[in-house]
Every structure is written in structure tokens, then in C-alpha cells.
Amino acid sequence: MPSRTPYLAANWKMNKTVAEASDFVDTLLPRIAATQSDVVICPPFLALSEVVERSRGSAVTVAAQNMHEAGSGAYTGEISAAMLLEADVDAVILGHSERRQFFGETDEALSRKVPAALAAGLEPILCVGETEEARDADQTAAVLTGQIGADLAGVDHAADLERIVIAYEPIWAIGTGRTATPEQAQETIAFIRDLLRTLGAGADAVRILYGGSVKPGNAAELLSQPDIDGALVGGAALDPEDFAAIVEAAG
Ligand code: PGA
């Protein structure tokens, strides 16, 4: 089985000005100088270049929080892969539940965005996860099967599966302080890995992250689960000390 490098991503959402982003990176870098993990910061668009420039030569790479699938055109308010590449961005979060919930992001759009990111050389961090109602109705597996099947429908599974990072983020655990138990997260992520195995041989190389109220106090236990390869961190990633502690928890 391929060994998977731990992957810790800070999703700042709509937080931090350029000046605040710059302070964060300056505090974080010395704290994570020894890490062997992949550390990814996902700032708002306007702070991408600042974080790229300030983190050059470190373990940190940079991801955007969204991208349009078209190369260019009349899509007011959107950003293309070429624009991200010009800023030296490495990756892009796609399908975050807040984009699905508040901005009408659909699996159909994601079926175009994921291949577009791959074709441009950006690493997609594809977010999936069920609502509380779906979990209570025992629909978690069905929801995840639907999302992953649709979102990866346009991907060449044989060639590109292992270039994708998946973030499993149960919606009921995002920003609520209610974390999935390590057992729940492990069980669901193992299910996702089995699902990926039905798609392509690269499934065992795919990093699958857990997201939803990850904090310094619960990170080590979550990250010690065999199928949990990292974390997508929101609230706790706004503080460089807390995020550094989460990076340290990955070993
Ligand atoms: P949270 O957010 O850590 O604040 O729950 C995680 C996410 O939405 O990616």
C-alpha cells in the first residue's frame, strides 16, 4: 500500500485581509519548519499572492477556495484556473459545503470543475459530506456515493484519481464545535476509499482528509486513524499557533 504524506489545509473562508494573511504566515513558518507533512493555506483570492510570496521555500503550498471551469468569459465575479496558475497557486478547494449551500454549487458543475482543475495542473481538494438529516436517516453512504460518482464523472480515473485530494466534511460538524468521533470519521473515510477503489487503481494513494471542528485538542486522535490522511481546518486555522499545533499533531 502506498504511504500517504499527511496533508493539513487551512481554509480561511472569508477571513483575513492581505496584512493579516502576511502576519499569519510569518508566525506559522518558524513553528512548522521541521514538518514532513504537506501544509496548505487556502486564503481568499486577494491574499493568494501574498501567501505564495511569503511562503516560498517553505513546506507551505497555496490553494484557492473556488474556481470557474471555463478558461475565460462573461462570468462576473469568477476566477479561472489560468489566473490561479499565474499567481503560482498549487491547488483549489472545490465543492465546499458552504458553496453548495449558499452559492448553488451543484454536482453537475463540479463534474466540469474537477477535470478543469486537473487539466490546468491544479490539485483539486474535493469536499463531500452529508447533512445531519441524511446521517440520521442512514443515508450517509448514499449521499457520498452520489457526490463522488457525479463530481468525478469527468475525470480519467486511471490516470488522474491519485492527483485528487478528498475532504470528507460532515455538514453537521462544520463550524458547530460538534466533531465526528474518530471512529465515525474513520468509518466514513474508509467507505470513501472503498468507493474510490471501485473507480481506479490509484485509490490507495488518494489523500482523504477529515474536516469539521478540527482543533489542537482533537487533531491527534483523528489523524491517528488509518484512513484519515489529514485535515481541512476552518475556525482553528485562523490562529497560526492553533494551526501549527494541528500540523504538529500529524507527526
Ligand atoms: P471548521 O470548518 O473547522 O470551522 O468546522 C471546516 C471547513 O469548513 O473546511
mmCIF file of C-alpha atoms and ligand atoms in Angstrom:
data_model
loop_
_atom_site.group_PDB
_atom_site.id
_atom_site.type_symbol
_atom_site.label_atom_id
_atom_site.label_comp_id
_atom_site.label_asym_id
_atom_site.label_seq_id
_atom_site.Cartn_x
_atom_site.Cartn_y
_atom_site.Cartn_z
ATOM 1 C CA MET A 1 0.000 0.000 0.000
ATOM 2 C CA PRO A 2 1.459 3.423 -0.894
ATOM 3 C CA SER A 3 2.386 5.598 2.064
ATOM 4 C CA ARG A 4 0.454 8.834 2.070
ATOM 5 C CA THR A 5 2.076 12.089 3.191
ATOM 6 C CA PRO A 6 -0.121 13.840 5.792
ATOM 7 C CA TYR A 7 -1.971 16.845 4.364
ATOM 8 C CA LEU A 8 -3.062 19.732 6.584
ATOM 9 C CA ALA A 9 -5.045 22.503 4.976
ATOM 10 C CA ALA A 10 -6.129 25.832 6.478
ATOM 11 C CA ASN A 11 -9.399 27.015 4.944
ATOM 12 C CA TRP A 12 -9.684 30.656 5.904
ATOM 13 C CA LYS A 13 -13.038 31.107 4.172
ATOM 14 C CA MET A 14 -13.906 34.856 4.009
ATOM 15 C CA ASN A 15 -11.396 35.853 6.655
ATOM 16 C CA LYS A 16 -8.112 37.786 6.696
ATOM 17 C CA THR A 17 -7.004 40.867 4.824
ATOM 18 C CA VAL A 18 -3.677 40.800 2.997
ATOM 19 C CA ALA A 19 -1.941 42.316 6.039
ATOM 20 C CA GLU A 20 -3.478 39.700 8.349
ATOM 21 C CA ALA A 21 -2.527 36.912 5.946
ATOM 22 C CA SER A 22 1.031 38.133 5.918
ATOM 23 C CA ASP A 23 1.242 38.183 9.741
ATOM 24 C CA PHE A 24 -0.190 34.666 9.904
ATOM 25 C CA VAL A 25 2.439 33.254 7.528
ATOM 26 C CA ASP A 26 5.278 34.987 9.374
ATOM 27 C CA THR A 27 4.147 33.433 12.667
ATOM 28 C CA LEU A 28 3.384 29.999 11.222
ATOM 29 C CA LEU A 29 6.532 29.281 9.208
ATOM 30 C CA PRO A 30 9.064 29.070 12.060
ATOM 31 C CA ARG A 31 6.606 26.908 14.035
ATOM 32 C CA ILE A 32 6.346 24.293 11.271
ATOM 33 C CA ALA A 33 9.906 24.406 9.950
ATOM 34 C CA ALA A 34 10.505 20.739 10.786
ATOM 35 C CA THR A 35 7.307 19.294 9.380
ATOM 36 C CA GLN A 36 7.374 16.453 6.862
ATOM 37 C CA SER A 37 3.702 16.977 6.041
ATOM 38 C CA ASP A 38 2.104 18.866 3.178
ATOM 39 C CA VAL A 39 0.810 22.135 4.626
ATOM 40 C CA VAL A 40 -1.660 24.101 2.531
ATOM 41 C CA ILE A 41 -3.102 27.545 3.130
ATOM 42 C CA CYS A 42 -6.362 28.477 1.377
ATOM 43 C CA PRO A 43 -6.763 32.264 1.611
ATOM 44 C CA PRO A 44 -9.374 34.483 -0.039
ATOM 45 C CA PHE A 45 -8.437 35.363 -3.640
ATOM 46 C CA LEU A 46 -6.933 38.763 -2.825
ATOM 47 C CA ALA A 47 -4.467 37.288 -0.323
ATOM 48 C CA LEU A 48 -3.309 34.390 -2.543
ATOM 49 C CA SER A 49 -0.277 36.185 -3.999
ATOM 50 C CA GLU A 50 0.848 37.469 -0.620
ATOM 51 C CA VAL A 51 0.746 33.981 0.898
ATOM 52 C CA VAL A 52 2.512 32.494 -2.151
ATOM 53 C CA GLU A 53 5.323 35.053 -1.951
ATOM 54 C CA ARG A 54 5.747 34.903 1.824
ATOM 55 C CA SER A 55 5.795 31.118 1.986
ATOM 56 C CA ARG A 56 8.283 30.468 -0.850
ATOM 57 C CA GLY A 57 10.948 27.960 0.171
ATOM 58 C CA SER A 58 8.802 26.534 2.995
ATOM 59 C CA ALA A 59 6.595 23.448 3.341
ATOM 60 C CA VAL A 60 3.552 25.611 2.621
ATOM 61 C CA THR A 61 1.715 25.489 -0.675
ATOM 62 C CA VAL A 62 -1.326 27.558 -1.520
ATOM 63 C CA ALA A 63 -4.854 26.719 -2.603
ATOM 64 C CA ALA A 64 -7.770 28.872 -3.760
ATOM 65 C CA GLN A 65 -11.240 28.297 -2.323
ATOM 66 C CA ASN A 66 -13.098 28.090 -5.645
ATOM 67 C CA MET A 67 -12.577 28.280 -9.405
ATOM 68 C CA HIS A 68 -14.737 28.523 -12.519
ATOM 69 C CA GLU A 69 -14.405 25.717 -15.036
ATOM 70 C CA ALA A 70 -14.275 27.926 -18.132
ATOM 71 C CA GLY A 71 -10.993 29.286 -19.429
ATOM 72 C CA SER A 72 -12.374 32.832 -19.629
ATOM 73 C CA GLY A 73 -15.590 34.611 -20.480
ATOM 74 C CA ALA A 74 -18.618 36.502 -19.258
ATOM 75 C CA TYR A 75 -18.782 35.086 -15.712
ATOM 76 C CA THR A 76 -18.883 38.131 -13.472
ATOM 77 C CA GLY A 77 -17.224 37.579 -10.122
ATOM 78 C CA GLU A 78 -15.478 34.338 -11.085
ATOM 79 C CA ILE A 79 -11.807 33.286 -11.291
ATOM 80 C CA SER A 80 -10.225 30.919 -13.838
ATOM 81 C CA ALA A 81 -7.537 28.267 -13.495
ATOM 82 C CA ALA A 82 -5.146 30.371 -15.602
ATOM 83 C CA MET A 83 -5.491 33.267 -13.161
ATOM 84 C CA LEU A 84 -4.661 30.965 -10.247
ATOM 85 C CA LEU A 85 -1.685 29.480 -12.079
ATOM 86 C CA GLU A 86 -0.313 32.926 -12.872
ATOM 87 C CA ALA A 87 -0.348 33.618 -9.124
ATOM 88 C CA ASP A 88 1.588 30.338 -8.554
ATOM 89 C CA VAL A 89 -1.317 28.724 -6.761
ATOM 90 C CA ASP A 90 -0.997 24.930 -6.497
ATOM 91 C CA ALA A 91 -4.440 23.672 -5.592
ATOM 92 C CA VAL A 92 -8.101 24.602 -5.339
ATOM 93 C CA ILE A 93 -10.908 23.662 -2.964
ATOM 94 C CA LEU A 94 -13.946 22.552 -4.960
ATOM 95 C CA GLY A 95 -17.443 21.782 -3.731
ATOM 96 C CA HIS A 96 -17.101 23.085 -0.188
ATOM 97 C CA SER A 97 -20.456 22.632 1.549
ATOM 98 C CA GLU A 98 -20.762 26.403 2.034
ATOM 99 C CA ARG A 99 -20.512 26.862 -1.731
ATOM 100 C CA ARG A 100 -23.046 24.087 -2.266
ATOM 101 C CA GLN A 101 -25.385 25.526 0.383
ATOM 102 C CA PHE A 102 -25.111 29.296 -0.116
ATOM 103 C CA PHE A 103 -23.993 29.675 -3.733
ATOM 104 C CA GLY A 104 -25.823 26.886 -5.517
ATOM 105 C CA GLU A 105 -22.744 24.822 -6.411
ATOM 106 C CA THR A 106 -24.026 21.600 -7.963
ATOM 107 C CA ASP A 107 -22.528 18.180 -8.563
ATOM 108 C CA GLU A 108 -23.083 18.883 -12.244
ATOM 109 C CA ALA A 109 -20.853 21.974 -12.098
ATOM 110 C CA LEU A 110 -18.294 20.015 -10.094
ATOM 111 C CA SER A 111 -18.215 17.326 -12.763
ATOM 112 C CA ARG A 112 -16.741 20.045 -15.003
ATOM 113 C CA LYS A 113 -14.659 21.895 -12.401
ATOM 114 C CA VAL A 114 -12.675 18.891 -11.166
ATOM 115 C CA PRO A 115 -11.401 17.883 -14.645
ATOM 116 C CA ALA A 116 -10.774 21.557 -15.497
ATOM 117 C CA ALA A 117 -8.562 21.942 -12.412
ATOM 118 C CA LEU A 118 -6.679 18.730 -13.240
ATOM 119 C CA ALA A 119 -6.199 19.752 -16.865
ATOM 120 C CA ALA A 120 -4.693 23.046 -15.683
ATOM 121 C CA GLY A 121 -2.297 21.266 -13.316
ATOM 122 C CA LEU A 122 -4.086 22.355 -10.138
ATOM 123 C CA GLU A 123 -4.671 19.820 -7.375
ATOM 124 C CA PRO A 124 -8.410 19.636 -6.640
ATOM 125 C CA ILE A 125 -9.399 19.362 -2.966
ATOM 126 C CA LEU A 126 -12.891 17.997 -3.471
ATOM 127 C CA CYS A 127 -15.220 18.392 -0.477
ATOM 128 C CA VAL A 128 -18.034 15.949 0.176
ATOM 129 C CA GLY A 129 -20.243 15.324 3.176
ATOM 130 C CA GLU A 130 -23.735 14.609 4.392
ATOM 131 C CA THR A 131 -26.263 16.731 6.290
ATOM 132 C CA GLU A 132 -27.419 15.832 9.770
ATOM 133 C CA GLU A 133 -30.788 14.692 8.381
ATOM 134 C CA ALA A 134 -29.046 12.380 5.910
ATOM 135 C CA ARG A 135 -26.898 10.847 8.670
ATOM 136 C CA ASP A 136 -29.911 10.382 10.944
ATOM 137 C CA ALA A 137 -31.767 8.690 8.072
ATOM 138 C CA ASP A 138 -28.814 6.334 7.402
ATOM 139 C CA GLN A 139 -28.255 7.998 4.038
ATOM 140 C CA THR A 140 -24.578 8.899 4.522
ATOM 141 C CA ALA A 141 -23.293 6.197 2.164
ATOM 142 C CA ALA A 142 -25.884 7.069 -0.484
ATOM 143 C CA VAL A 143 -25.083 10.793 -0.325
ATOM 144 C CA LEU A 144 -21.336 10.230 -0.583
ATOM 145 C CA THR A 145 -21.724 7.698 -3.383
ATOM 146 C CA GLY A 146 -23.845 10.213 -5.311
ATOM 147 C CA GLN A 147 -21.491 13.144 -4.737
ATOM 148 C CA ILE A 148 -18.281 11.284 -5.547
ATOM 149 C CA GLY A 149 -19.743 9.474 -8.542
ATOM 150 C CA ALA A 150 -21.045 12.718 -10.040
ATOM 151 C CA ASP A 151 -18.170 15.016 -9.103
ATOM 152 C CA LEU A 152 -15.540 12.642 -10.524
ATOM 153 C CA ALA A 153 -17.569 11.600 -13.571
ATOM 154 C CA GLY A 154 -15.449 13.674 -15.941
ATOM 155 C CA VAL A 155 -12.105 12.535 -14.519
ATOM 156 C CA ASP A 156 -9.864 9.990 -16.234
ATOM 157 C CA HIS A 157 -9.862 7.660 -13.218
ATOM 158 C CA ALA A 158 -6.954 5.509 -14.368
ATOM 159 C CA ALA A 159 -4.645 8.461 -14.956
ATOM 160 C CA ASP A 160 -5.769 11.116 -12.516
ATOM 161 C CA LEU A 161 -7.500 9.660 -9.464
ATOM 162 C CA GLU A 162 -4.413 9.866 -7.283
ATOM 163 C CA ARG A 163 -3.930 13.570 -8.099
ATOM 164 C CA ILE A 164 -7.156 14.408 -6.261
ATOM 165 C CA VAL A 165 -7.454 15.156 -2.548
ATOM 166 C CA ILE A 166 -10.835 14.429 -0.978
ATOM 167 C CA ALA A 167 -12.067 16.226 2.130
ATOM 168 C CA TYR A 168 -14.840 14.450 3.995
ATOM 169 C CA GLU A 169 -16.688 17.166 5.873
ATOM 170 C CA PRO A 170 -19.949 16.156 7.536
ATOM 171 C CA ILE A 171 -22.032 19.325 7.318
ATOM 172 C CA TRP A 172 -23.281 18.898 10.876
ATOM 173 C CA ALA A 173 -19.688 19.165 12.129
ATOM 174 C CA ILE A 174 -18.609 22.318 10.261
ATOM 175 C CA GLY A 175 -18.238 25.355 12.476
ATOM 176 C CA THR A 176 -20.541 23.786 15.044
ATOM 177 C CA GLY A 177 -17.984 22.594 17.565
ATOM 178 C CA ARG A 178 -19.536 19.147 17.069
ATOM 179 C CA THR A 179 -16.756 16.931 15.703
ATOM 180 C CA ALA A 180 -17.362 13.499 14.245
ATOM 181 C CA THR A 181 -15.866 10.922 16.596
ATOM 182 C CA PRO A 182 -12.593 9.451 15.327
ATOM 183 C CA GLU A 183 -14.476 6.168 14.801
ATOM 184 C CA GLN A 184 -17.238 7.854 12.759
ATOM 185 C CA ALA A 185 -14.706 9.761 10.667
ATOM 186 C CA GLN A 186 -12.553 6.654 10.116
ATOM 187 C CA GLU A 187 -15.523 4.502 9.198
ATOM 188 C CA THR A 188 -16.854 7.027 6.686
ATOM 189 C CA ILE A 189 -13.449 7.772 5.174
ATOM 190 C CA ALA A 190 -12.741 4.034 4.819
ATOM 191 C CA PHE A 191 -16.068 3.819 2.996
ATOM 192 C CA ILE A 192 -14.955 6.643 0.673
ATOM 193 C CA ARG A 193 -11.666 4.834 -0.003
ATOM 194 C CA ASP A 194 -13.550 1.642 -0.883
ATOM 195 C CA LEU A 195 -15.705 3.704 -3.220
ATOM 196 C CA LEU A 196 -12.583 5.133 -4.889
ATOM 197 C CA ARG A 197 -11.196 1.596 -5.265
ATOM 198 C CA THR A 198 -14.154 0.793 -7.478
ATOM 199 C CA LEU A 199 -13.136 3.706 -9.717
ATOM 200 C CA GLY A 200 -9.410 3.266 -10.152
ATOM 201 C CA ALA A 201 -6.162 1.729 -9.047
ATOM 202 C CA GLY A 202 -4.894 4.999 -7.601
ATOM 203 C CA ALA A 203 -7.396 4.916 -4.711
ATOM 204 C CA ASP A 204 -4.835 3.893 -2.106
ATOM 205 C CA ALA A 205 -2.680 6.896 -2.966
ATOM 206 C CA VAL A 206 -5.505 9.435 -2.598
ATOM 207 C CA ARG A 207 -5.228 11.626 0.482
ATOM 208 C CA ILE A 208 -8.602 11.721 2.226
ATOM 209 C CA LEU A 209 -8.951 14.454 4.833
ATOM 210 C CA TYR A 210 -11.416 14.919 7.636
ATOM 211 C CA GLY A 211 -12.927 18.375 8.151
ATOM 212 C CA GLY A 212 -15.359 19.712 10.717
ATOM 213 C CA SER A 213 -14.365 21.374 14.002
ATOM 214 C CA VAL A 214 -10.793 20.038 13.972
ATOM 215 C CA LYS A 215 -8.854 21.672 16.820
ATOM 216 C CA PRO A 216 -5.492 21.197 18.531
ATOM 217 C CA GLY A 217 -7.256 19.127 21.196
ATOM 218 C CA ASN A 218 -8.823 16.547 18.866
ATOM 219 C CA ALA A 219 -6.421 16.524 15.897
ATOM 220 C CA ALA A 220 -4.017 13.807 17.065
ATOM 221 C CA GLU A 221 -6.751 11.257 17.658
ATOM 222 C CA LEU A 222 -8.444 11.961 14.334
ATOM 223 C CA LEU A 223 -5.152 11.911 12.428
ATOM 224 C CA SER A 224 -4.061 8.616 14.010
ATOM 225 C CA GLN A 225 -6.899 6.755 12.250
ATOM 226 C CA PRO A 226 -5.586 4.550 9.442
ATOM 227 C CA ASP A 227 -7.598 6.087 6.594
ATOM 228 C CA ILE A 228 -7.552 9.733 7.743
ATOM 229 C CA ASP A 229 -4.635 11.334 5.919
ATOM 230 C CA GLY A 230 -5.050 14.893 7.082
ATOM 231 C CA ALA A 231 -7.455 17.664 7.936
ATOM 232 C CA LEU A 232 -9.232 20.593 6.318
ATOM 233 C CA VAL A 233 -9.402 23.105 9.139
ATOM 234 C CA GLY A 234 -11.615 26.194 9.259
ATOM 235 C CA GLY A 235 -12.025 28.077 12.547
ATOM 236 C CA ALA A 236 -8.898 26.727 14.248
ATOM 237 C CA ALA A 237 -6.804 27.589 11.188
ATOM 238 C CA LEU A 238 -7.344 31.319 11.696
ATOM 239 C CA ASP A 239 -4.843 31.268 14.556
ATOM 240 C CA PRO A 240 -1.295 30.368 13.478
ATOM 241 C CA GLU A 241 -0.479 28.792 16.856
ATOM 242 C CA ASP A 242 -3.550 26.554 16.741
ATOM 243 C CA PHE A 243 -2.900 25.565 13.127
ATOM 244 C CA ALA A 244 0.775 24.872 13.926
ATOM 245 C CA ALA A 245 -0.356 22.607 16.778
ATOM 246 C CA ILE A 246 -2.597 20.718 14.347
ATOM 247 C CA VAL A 247 0.303 20.347 11.890
ATOM 248 C CA GLU A 248 2.454 19.025 14.759
ATOM 249 C CA ALA A 249 -0.281 16.551 15.702
ATOM 250 C CA ALA A 250 0.176 14.878 12.302
ATOM 251 C CA GLY A 251 3.704 13.905 13.419
HETATM 252 P P1 PGA B 1 -14.406 24.247 10.789
HETATM 253 O O1 PGA B 1 -14.522 24.331 9.179
HETATM 254 O O2 PGA B 1 -13.051 23.658 11.096
HETATM 255 O O3 PGA B 1 -14.553 25.646 11.253
HETATM 256 O O4 PGA B 1 -15.513 23.342 11.250
HETATM 257 C C1 PGA B 1 -14.023 23.309 8.360
HETATM 258 C C2 PGA B 1 -14.323 23.613 6.913
HETATM 259 O O5 PGA B 1 -15.412 24.118 6.628
HETATM 260 O O6 PGA B 1 -13.492 23.369 6.000
#
